[in-house]
GROMACS .gro file of N, CA, C and O in nm:
model
  388
    1MET      N    1   4.395 -11.245  21.454
    1MET     CA    2   4.463 -11.290  21.334
    1MET      C    3   4.526 -11.168  21.266
    1MET      O    4   4.462 -11.066  21.253
    2PRO      N    5   4.652 -11.178  21.221
    2PRO     CA    6   4.716 -11.066  21.154
    2PRO      C    7   4.642 -11.028  21.026
    2PRO      O    8   4.581 -11.111  20.960
    3SER      N    9   4.647 -10.900  20.993
    3SER     CA   10   4.581 -10.854  20.871
    3SER      C   11   4.651 -10.731  20.816
    3SER      O   12   4.727 -10.667  20.887
    4ILE      N   13   4.627 -10.700  20.692
    4ILE     CA   14   4.678 -10.578  20.632
    4ILE      C   15   4.603 -10.461  20.694
    4ILE      O   16   4.483 -10.468  20.714
    5THR      N   17   4.675 -10.356  20.725
    5THR     CA   18   4.609 -10.242  20.788
    5THR      C   19   4.518 -10.170  20.689
    5THR      O   20   4.543 -10.170  20.568
    6THR      N   21   4.415 -10.108  20.741
    6THR     CA   22   4.320 -10.034  20.658
    6THR      C   23   4.390  -9.926  20.578
    6THR      O   24   4.371  -9.913  20.458
    7ALA      N   25   4.476  -9.848  20.644
    7ALA     CA   26   4.544  -9.737  20.576
    7ALA      C   27   4.633  -9.786  20.464
    7ALA      O   28   4.637  -9.727  20.356
    8ALA      N   29   4.705  -9.894  20.486
    8ALA     CA   30   4.797  -9.945  20.383
    8ALA      C   31   4.722  -9.995  20.262
    8ALA      O   32   4.759  -9.964  20.148
    9LEU      N   33   4.615 -10.069  20.283
    9LEU     CA   34   4.539 -10.120  20.169
    9LEU      C   35   4.466 -10.008  20.098
    9LEU      O   36   4.460 -10.003  19.977
   10ARG      N   37   4.414  -9.911  20.172
   10ARG     CA   38   4.346  -9.798  20.110
   10ARG      C   39   4.443  -9.723  20.019
   10ARG      O   40   4.409  -9.685  19.908
   11ALA      N   41   4.566  -9.704  20.062
   11ALA     CA   42   4.666  -9.633  19.981
   11ALA      C   43   4.695  -9.710  19.853
   11ALA      O   44   4.703  -9.652  19.745
   12SER      N   45   4.708  -9.840  19.862
   12SER     CA   46   4.740  -9.917  19.742
   12SER      C   47   4.622  -9.918  19.645
   12SER      O   48   4.642  -9.916  19.524
   13ARG      N   49   4.500  -9.919  19.695
   13ARG     CA   50   4.383  -9.924  19.609
   13ARG      C   51   4.356  -9.790  19.543
   13ARG      O   52   4.313  -9.784  19.431
   14SER      N   53   4.383  -9.679  19.614
   14SER     CA   54   4.354  -9.549  19.555
   14SER      C   55   4.445  -9.521  19.436
   14SER      O   56   4.407  -9.449  19.345
   15ALA      N   57   4.562  -9.580  19.433
   15ALA     CA   58   4.653  -9.560  19.321
   15ALA      C   59   4.596  -9.619  19.191
   15ALA      O   60   4.632  -9.576  19.083
   16THR      N   61   4.507  -9.717  19.203
   16THR     CA   62   4.448  -9.778  19.084
   16THR      C   63   4.312  -9.717  19.051
   16THR      O   64   4.248  -9.759  18.957
   17GLY      N   65   4.269  -9.621  19.130
   17GLY     CA   66   4.143  -9.553  19.103
   17GLY      C   67   4.021  -9.621  19.160
   17GLY      O   68   3.910  -9.579  19.134
   18ALA      N   69   4.037  -9.726  19.241
   18ALA     CA   70   3.922  -9.794  19.300
   18ALA      C   71   3.868  -9.714  19.417
   18ALA      O   72   3.938  -9.633  19.476
   19ASP      N   73   3.743  -9.736  19.450
   19ASP     CA   74   3.681  -9.670  19.565
   19ASP      C   75   3.759  -9.706  19.690
   19ASP      O   76   3.805  -9.818  19.705
   20ALA      N   77   3.778  -9.611  19.782
   20ALA     CA   78   3.851  -9.638  19.905
   20ALA      C   79   3.777  -9.741  19.989
   20ALA      O   80   3.656  -9.746  19.992
   21GLY      N   81   3.851  -9.822  20.057
   21GLY     CA   82   3.794  -9.926  20.142
   21GLY      C   83   3.907 -10.009  20.197
   21GLY      O   84   4.023  -9.980  20.174
   22ALA      N   85   3.874 -10.113  20.270
   22ALA     CA   86   3.977 -10.199  20.328
   22ALA      C   87   3.928 -10.343  20.331
   22ALA      O   88   3.809 -10.368  20.348
   23TYR      N   89   4.022 -10.434  20.317
   23TYR     CA   90   3.994 -10.577  20.324
   23TYR      C   91   4.092 -10.640  20.421
   23TYR      O   92   4.207 -10.600  20.428
   24ARG      N   93   4.046 -10.741  20.491
   24ARG     CA   94   4.132 -10.819  20.578
   24ARG      C   95   4.176 -10.944  20.502
   24ARG      O   96   4.093 -11.014  20.444
   25ILE      N   97   4.306 -10.968  20.500
   25ILE     CA   98   4.360 -11.088  20.438
   25ILE      C   99   4.401 -11.184  20.549
   25ILE      O  100   4.490 -11.154  20.628
   26ALA      N  101   4.336 -11.298  20.555
   26ALA     CA  102   4.370 -11.399  20.654
   26ALA      C  103   4.489 -11.480  20.602
   26ALA      O  104   4.496 -11.510  20.482
   27TYR      N  105   4.581 -11.512  20.691
   27TYR     CA  106   4.694 -11.595  20.649
   27TYR      C  107   4.751 -11.669  20.769
   27TYR      O  108   4.725 -11.632  20.883
   28THR      N  109   4.826 -11.773  20.738
   28THR     CA  110   4.899 -11.846  20.842
   28THR      C  111   5.046 -11.845  20.804
   28THR      O  112   5.081 -11.831  20.685
   29GLU      N  113   5.130 -11.857  20.904
   29GLU     CA  114   5.274 -11.866  20.884
   29GLU      C  115   5.322 -11.994  20.949
   29GLU      O  116   5.274 -12.032  21.056
   30GLU      N  117   5.419 -12.057  20.886
   30GLU     CA  118   5.476 -12.180  20.939
   30GLU      C  119   5.627 -12.176  20.920
   30GLU      O  120   5.675 -12.128  20.818
   31GLY      N  121   5.700 -12.227  21.017
   31GLY     CA  122   5.844 -12.245  21.005
   31GLY      C  123   5.924 -12.117  21.017
   31GLY      O  124   5.874 -12.011  21.051
   32SER      N  125   6.053 -12.131  20.984
   32SER     CA  126   6.144 -12.017  20.986
   32SER      C  127   6.249 -12.037  20.877
   32SER      O  128   6.270 -12.148  20.829
   33GLY      N  129   6.313 -11.926  20.840
   33GLY     CA  130   6.410 -11.928  20.731
   33GLY      C  131   6.365 -11.835  20.621
   33GLY      O  132   6.283 -11.747  20.643
   34PRO      N  133   6.417 -11.853  20.500
   34PRO     CA  134   6.375 -11.769  20.388
   34PRO      C  135   6.224 -11.781  20.366
   34PRO      O  136   6.167 -11.889  20.379
   35THR      N  137   6.160 -11.668  20.335
   35THR     CA  138   6.014 -11.667  20.318
   35THR      C  139   5.971 -11.721  20.183
   35THR      O  140   6.027 -11.685  20.080
   36VAL      N  141   5.870 -11.808  20.185
   36VAL     CA  142   5.807 -11.861  20.065
   36VAL      C  143   5.659 -11.825  20.075
   36VAL      O  144   5.594 -11.857  20.174
   37LEU      N  145   5.608 -11.757  19.973
   37LEU     CA  146   5.466 -11.720  19.968
   37LEU      C  147   5.396 -11.817  19.874
   37LEU      O  148   5.430 -11.826  19.756
   38LEU      N  149   5.298 -11.890  19.925
   38LEU     CA  150   5.221 -11.984  19.843
   38LEU      C  151   5.083 -11.926  19.819
   38LEU      O  152   5.005 -11.909  19.913
   39VAL      N  153   5.054 -11.892  19.695
   39VAL     CA  154   4.927 -11.828  19.658
   39VAL      C  155   4.838 -11.932  19.590
   39VAL      O  156   4.878 -11.994  19.491
   40HIS      N  157   4.719 -11.949  19.643
   40HIS     CA  158   4.626 -12.050  19.591
   40HIS      C  159   4.566 -12.007  19.457
   40HIS      O  160   4.568 -11.891  19.420
   41SER      N  161   4.508 -12.104  19.388
   41SER     CA  162   4.443 -12.077  19.260
   41SER      C  163   4.299 -12.030  19.284
   41SER      O  164   4.248 -12.036  19.396
   42SER      N  165   4.235 -11.984  19.180
   42SER     CA  166   4.098 -11.932  19.189
   42SER      C  167   4.004 -12.041  19.238
   42SER      O  168   4.014 -12.157  19.199
   43GLY      N  169   3.914 -12.001  19.324
   43GLY     CA  170   3.815 -12.096  19.376
   43GLY      C  171   3.866 -12.181  19.491
   43GLY      O  172   3.793 -12.267  19.540
   44MET      N  173   3.988 -12.159  19.536
   44MET     CA  174   4.046 -12.239  19.643
   44MET      C  175   4.075 -12.151  19.764
   44MET      O  176   4.027 -12.039  19.772
   45SER      N  177   4.156 -12.199  19.855
   45SER     CA  178   4.203 -12.123  19.971
   45SER      C  179   4.344 -12.171  20.003
   45SER      O  180   4.398 -12.257  19.934
   46ALA      N  181   4.400 -12.119  20.110
   46ALA     CA  182   4.535 -12.159  20.151
   46ALA      C  183   4.543 -12.309  20.178
   46ALA      O  184   4.651 -12.368  20.172
   47GLN      N  185   4.431 -12.372  20.208
   47GLN     CA  186   4.429 -12.517  20.232
   47GLN      C  187   4.487 -12.596  20.115
   47GLN      O  188   4.534 -12.707  20.132
   48GLN      N  189   4.484 -12.537  19.996
   48GLN     CA  190   4.537 -12.602  19.876
   48GLN      C  191   4.684 -12.644  19.895
   48GLN      O  192   4.728 -12.741  19.836
   49TRP      N  193   4.759 -12.570  19.977
   49TRP     CA  194   4.903 -12.590  19.991
   49TRP      C  195   4.943 -12.663  20.118
   49TRP      O  196   5.063 -12.672  20.147
   50ARG      N  197   4.851 -12.713  20.197
   50ARG     CA  198   4.885 -12.773  20.325
   50ARG      C  199   4.990 -12.884  20.314
   50ARG      O  200   5.086 -12.886  20.388
   51LYS      N  201   4.973 -12.976  20.224
   51LYS     CA  202   5.069 -13.087  20.211
   51LYS      C  203   5.205 -13.037  20.164
   51LYS      O  204   5.308 -13.081  20.214
   52LEU      N  205   5.207 -12.945  20.069
   52LEU     CA  206   5.334 -12.891  20.020
   52LEU      C  207   5.407 -12.813  20.129
   52LEU      O  208   5.528 -12.828  20.146
   53SER      N  209   5.335 -12.733  20.205
   53SER     CA  210   5.400 -12.651  20.307
   53SER      C  211   5.468 -12.736  20.413
   53SER      O  212   5.572 -12.698  20.467
   54ALA      N  213   5.413 -12.852  20.442
   54ALA     CA  214   5.473 -12.942  20.540
   54ALA      C  215   5.611 -12.990  20.495
   54ALA      O  216   5.697 -13.019  20.578
   55GLY      N  217   5.635 -12.993  20.366
   55GLY     CA  218   5.763 -13.039  20.313
   55GLY      C  219   5.865 -12.929  20.292
   55GLY      O  220   5.973 -12.954  20.238
   56LEU      N  221   5.834 -12.807  20.333
   56LEU     CA  222   5.925 -12.694  20.313
   56LEU      C  223   5.999 -12.657  20.442
   56LEU      O  224   6.010 -12.541  20.478
   57SER      N  225   6.052 -12.757  20.509
   57SER     CA  226   6.127 -12.729  20.632
   57SER      C  227   6.248 -12.643  20.597
   57SER      O  228   6.302 -12.650  20.486
   58GLY      N  229   6.286 -12.558  20.689
   58GLY     CA  230   6.395 -12.465  20.664
   58GLY      C  231   6.350 -12.338  20.595
   58GLY      O  232   6.431 -12.254  20.558
   59HIS      N  233   6.218 -12.323  20.577
   59HIS     CA  234   6.160 -12.203  20.516
   59HIS      C  235   6.047 -12.150  20.603
   59HIS      O  236   5.982 -12.225  20.675
   60ARG      N  237   6.026 -12.023  20.594
   60ARG     CA  238   5.909 -11.960  20.655
   60ARG      C  239   5.803 -11.955  20.546
   60ARG      O  240   5.819 -11.888  20.444
   61VAL      N  241   5.696 -12.027  20.564
   61VAL     CA  242   5.591 -12.039  20.464
   61VAL      C  243   5.472 -11.950  20.503
   61VAL      O  244   5.423 -11.960  20.615
   62VAL      N  245   5.433 -11.862  20.412
   62VAL     CA  246   5.318 -11.773  20.433
   62VAL      C  247   5.207 -11.820  20.339
   62VAL      O  248   5.228 -11.830  20.218
   63LEU      N  249   5.091 -11.851  20.398
   63LEU     CA  250   4.978 -11.907  20.324
   63LEU      C  251   4.858 -11.815  20.337
   63LEU      O  252   4.780 -11.826  20.430
   64PRO      N  253   4.840 -11.721  20.243
   64PRO     CA  254   4.724 -11.631  20.252
   64PRO      C  255   4.600 -11.689  20.183
   64PRO      O  256   4.611 -11.772  20.093
   65ASP      N  257   4.487 -11.644  20.231
   65ASP     CA  258   4.361 -11.664  20.158
   65ASP      C  259   4.342 -11.534  20.080
   65ASP      O  260   4.336 -11.426  20.141
   66LEU      N  261   4.337 -11.541  19.950
   66LEU     CA  262   4.318 -11.420  19.870
   66LEU      C  263   4.186 -11.353  19.907
   66LEU      O  264   4.095 -11.417  19.960
   67ILE      N  265   4.176 -11.224  19.880
   67ILE     CA  266   4.055 -11.149  19.910
   67ILE      C  267   3.937 -11.212  19.834
   67ILE      O  268   3.945 -11.237  19.716
   68GLY      N  269   3.831 -11.239  19.909
   68GLY     CA  270   3.714 -11.303  19.851
   68GLY      C  271   3.714 -11.455  19.865
   68GLY      O  272   3.620 -11.521  19.820
   69TYR      N  273   3.817 -11.510  19.930
   69TYR     CA  274   3.829 -11.656  19.944
   69TYR      C  275   3.860 -11.693  20.089
   69TYR      O  276   3.917 -11.613  20.164
   70GLY      N  277   3.826 -11.815  20.125
   70GLY     CA  278   3.863 -11.868  20.256
   70GLY      C  279   3.818 -11.778  20.369
   70GLY      O  280   3.704 -11.735  20.377
   71ARG      N  281   3.912 -11.747  20.460
   71ARG     CA  282   3.883 -11.668  20.580
   71ARG      C  283   3.903 -11.519  20.559
   71ARG      O  284   3.881 -11.440  20.650
   72SER      N  285   3.947 -11.477  20.441
   72SER     CA  286   3.965 -11.334  20.413
   72SER      C  287   3.831 -11.268  20.387
   72SER      O  288   3.730 -11.336  20.365
   73ASP      N  289   3.831 -11.136  20.391
   73ASP     CA  290   3.707 -11.063  20.367
   73ASP      C  291   3.650 -11.091  20.229
   73ASP      O  292   3.725 -11.114  20.133
   74ALA      N  293   3.518 -11.088  20.221
   74ALA     CA  294   3.449 -11.102  20.093
   74ALA      C  295   3.467 -10.974  20.011
   74ALA      O  296   3.482 -10.865  20.067
   75LEU      N  297   3.463 -10.990  19.880
   75LEU     CA  298   3.471 -10.873  19.793
   75LEU      C  299   3.343 -10.791  19.804
   75LEU      O  300   3.234 -10.845  19.810
   76ARG      N  301   3.360 -10.659  19.807
   76ARG     CA  302   3.245 -10.569  19.810
   76ARG      C  303   3.229 -10.494  19.678
   76ARG      O  304   3.127 -10.433  19.654
   77GLU      N  305   3.330 -10.499  19.594
   77GLU     CA  306   3.326 -10.437  19.461
   77GLU      C  307   3.432 -10.508  19.376
   77GLU      O  308   3.511 -10.584  19.429
   78PRO      N  309   3.433 -10.486  19.245
   78PRO     CA  310   3.534 -10.551  19.161
   78PRO      C  311   3.675 -10.520  19.212
   78PRO      O  312   3.702 -10.410  19.261
   79PHE      N  313   3.762 -10.618  19.202
   79PHE     CA  314   3.899 -10.609  19.253
   79PHE      C  315   3.990 -10.662  19.145
   79PHE      O  316   3.977 -10.776  19.102
   80SER      N  317   4.083 -10.580  19.095
   80SER     CA  318   4.168 -10.620  18.984
   80SER      C  319   4.287 -10.705  19.028
   80SER      O  320   4.321 -10.709  19.147
   81VAL      N  321   4.349 -10.769  18.934
   81VAL     CA  322   4.471 -10.847  18.960
   81VAL      C  323   4.579 -10.756  19.016
   81VAL      O  324   4.652 -10.793  19.109
   82GLN      N  325   4.591 -10.635  18.964
   82GLN     CA  326   4.691 -10.541  19.013
   82GLN      C  327   4.666 -10.508  19.161
   82GLN      O  328   4.760 -10.496  19.239
   83GLN      N  329   4.541 -10.492  19.197
   83GLN     CA  330   4.508 -10.464  19.337
   83GLN      C  331   4.540 -10.585  19.425
   83GLN      O  332   4.589 -10.570  19.536
   84GLU      N  333   4.512 -10.704  19.376
   84GLU     CA  334   4.544 -10.825  19.450
   84GLU      C  335   4.695 -10.836  19.472
   84GLU      O  336   4.742 -10.868  19.582
   85LEU      N  337   4.773 -10.808  19.367
   85LEU     CA  338   4.918 -10.813  19.380
   85LEU      C  339   4.968 -10.708  19.479
   85LEU      O  340   5.060 -10.735  19.559
   86ALA      N  341   4.909 -10.589  19.476
   86ALA     CA  342   4.948 -10.484  19.571
   86ALA      C  343   4.917 -10.529  19.714
   86ALA      O  344   4.997 -10.507  19.806
   87ALA      N  345   4.802 -10.593  19.734
   87ALA     CA  346   4.766 -10.642  19.867
   87ALA      C  347   4.863 -10.750  19.913
   87ALA      O  348   4.905 -10.752  20.029
   88LEU      N  349   4.905 -10.840  19.823
   88LEU     CA  350   5.002 -10.943  19.859
   88LEU      C  351   5.138 -10.882  19.891
   88LEU      O  352   5.208 -10.928  19.982
   89ALA      N  353   5.177 -10.778  19.817
   89ALA     CA  354   5.303 -10.710  19.846
   89ALA      C  355   5.299 -10.648  19.986
   89ALA      O  356   5.396 -10.657  20.062
   90LEU      N  357   5.186 -10.586  20.021
   90LEU     CA  358   5.170 -10.529  20.154
   90LEU      C  359   5.173 -10.638  20.262
   90LEU      O  360   5.231 -10.619  20.369
   91LEU      N  361   5.113 -10.752  20.232
   91LEU     CA  362   5.117 -10.863  20.326
   91LEU      C  363   5.260 -10.908  20.349
   91LEU      O  364   5.302 -10.929  20.464
   92LEU      N  365   5.338 -10.921  20.241
   92LEU     CA  366   5.478 -10.960  20.256
   92LEU      C  367   5.556 -10.858  20.339
   92LEU      O  368   5.641 -10.895  20.421
   93GLU      N  369   5.529 -10.731  20.317
   93GLU     CA  370   5.595 -10.627  20.397
   93GLU      C  371   5.560 -10.645  20.545
   93GLU      O  372   5.645 -10.635  20.632
   94GLU      N  373   5.432 -10.670  20.571
   94GLU     CA  374   5.387 -10.684  20.711
   94GLU      C  375   5.452 -10.803  20.778
   94GLU      O  376   5.499 -10.792  20.892
   95VAL      N  377   5.457 -10.916  20.713
   95VAL     CA  378   5.513 -11.036  20.778
   95VAL      C  379   5.665 -11.031  20.783
   95VAL      O  380   5.726 -11.107  20.856
   96SER      N  381   5.727 -10.942  20.708
   96SER     CA  382   5.873 -10.929  20.707
   96SER      C  383   5.923 -10.839  20.820
   96SER      O  384   6.043 -10.829  20.843
   97GLN      N  385   5.834 -10.772  20.890
   97GLN     CA  386   5.875 -10.681  20.998
   97GLN      C  387   5.903 -10.756  21.125
   97GLN      O  388   5.856 -10.854  21.155
   0.00000   0.00000   0.00000
């Protein structure tokens, strides 16, 4: 399963002063076309968007499980919203290559 690289996530986390480490973000991709990132709400997983993603034909839909949810790695220490956004940005970079 594709994941954010250890080095890339470590670099983004060190900028915020968090302890170095790495997390795997599980995600699925569907379709082709302009990329749409569907981010689930707290306490959920990418499954939250299954019905909506089916209706987005003509788009490439990326459905991540946020860190600590679904199939992604569990949190090992506090993780800020800024760190989560940085991880999602890295994920978008990875799937855009």
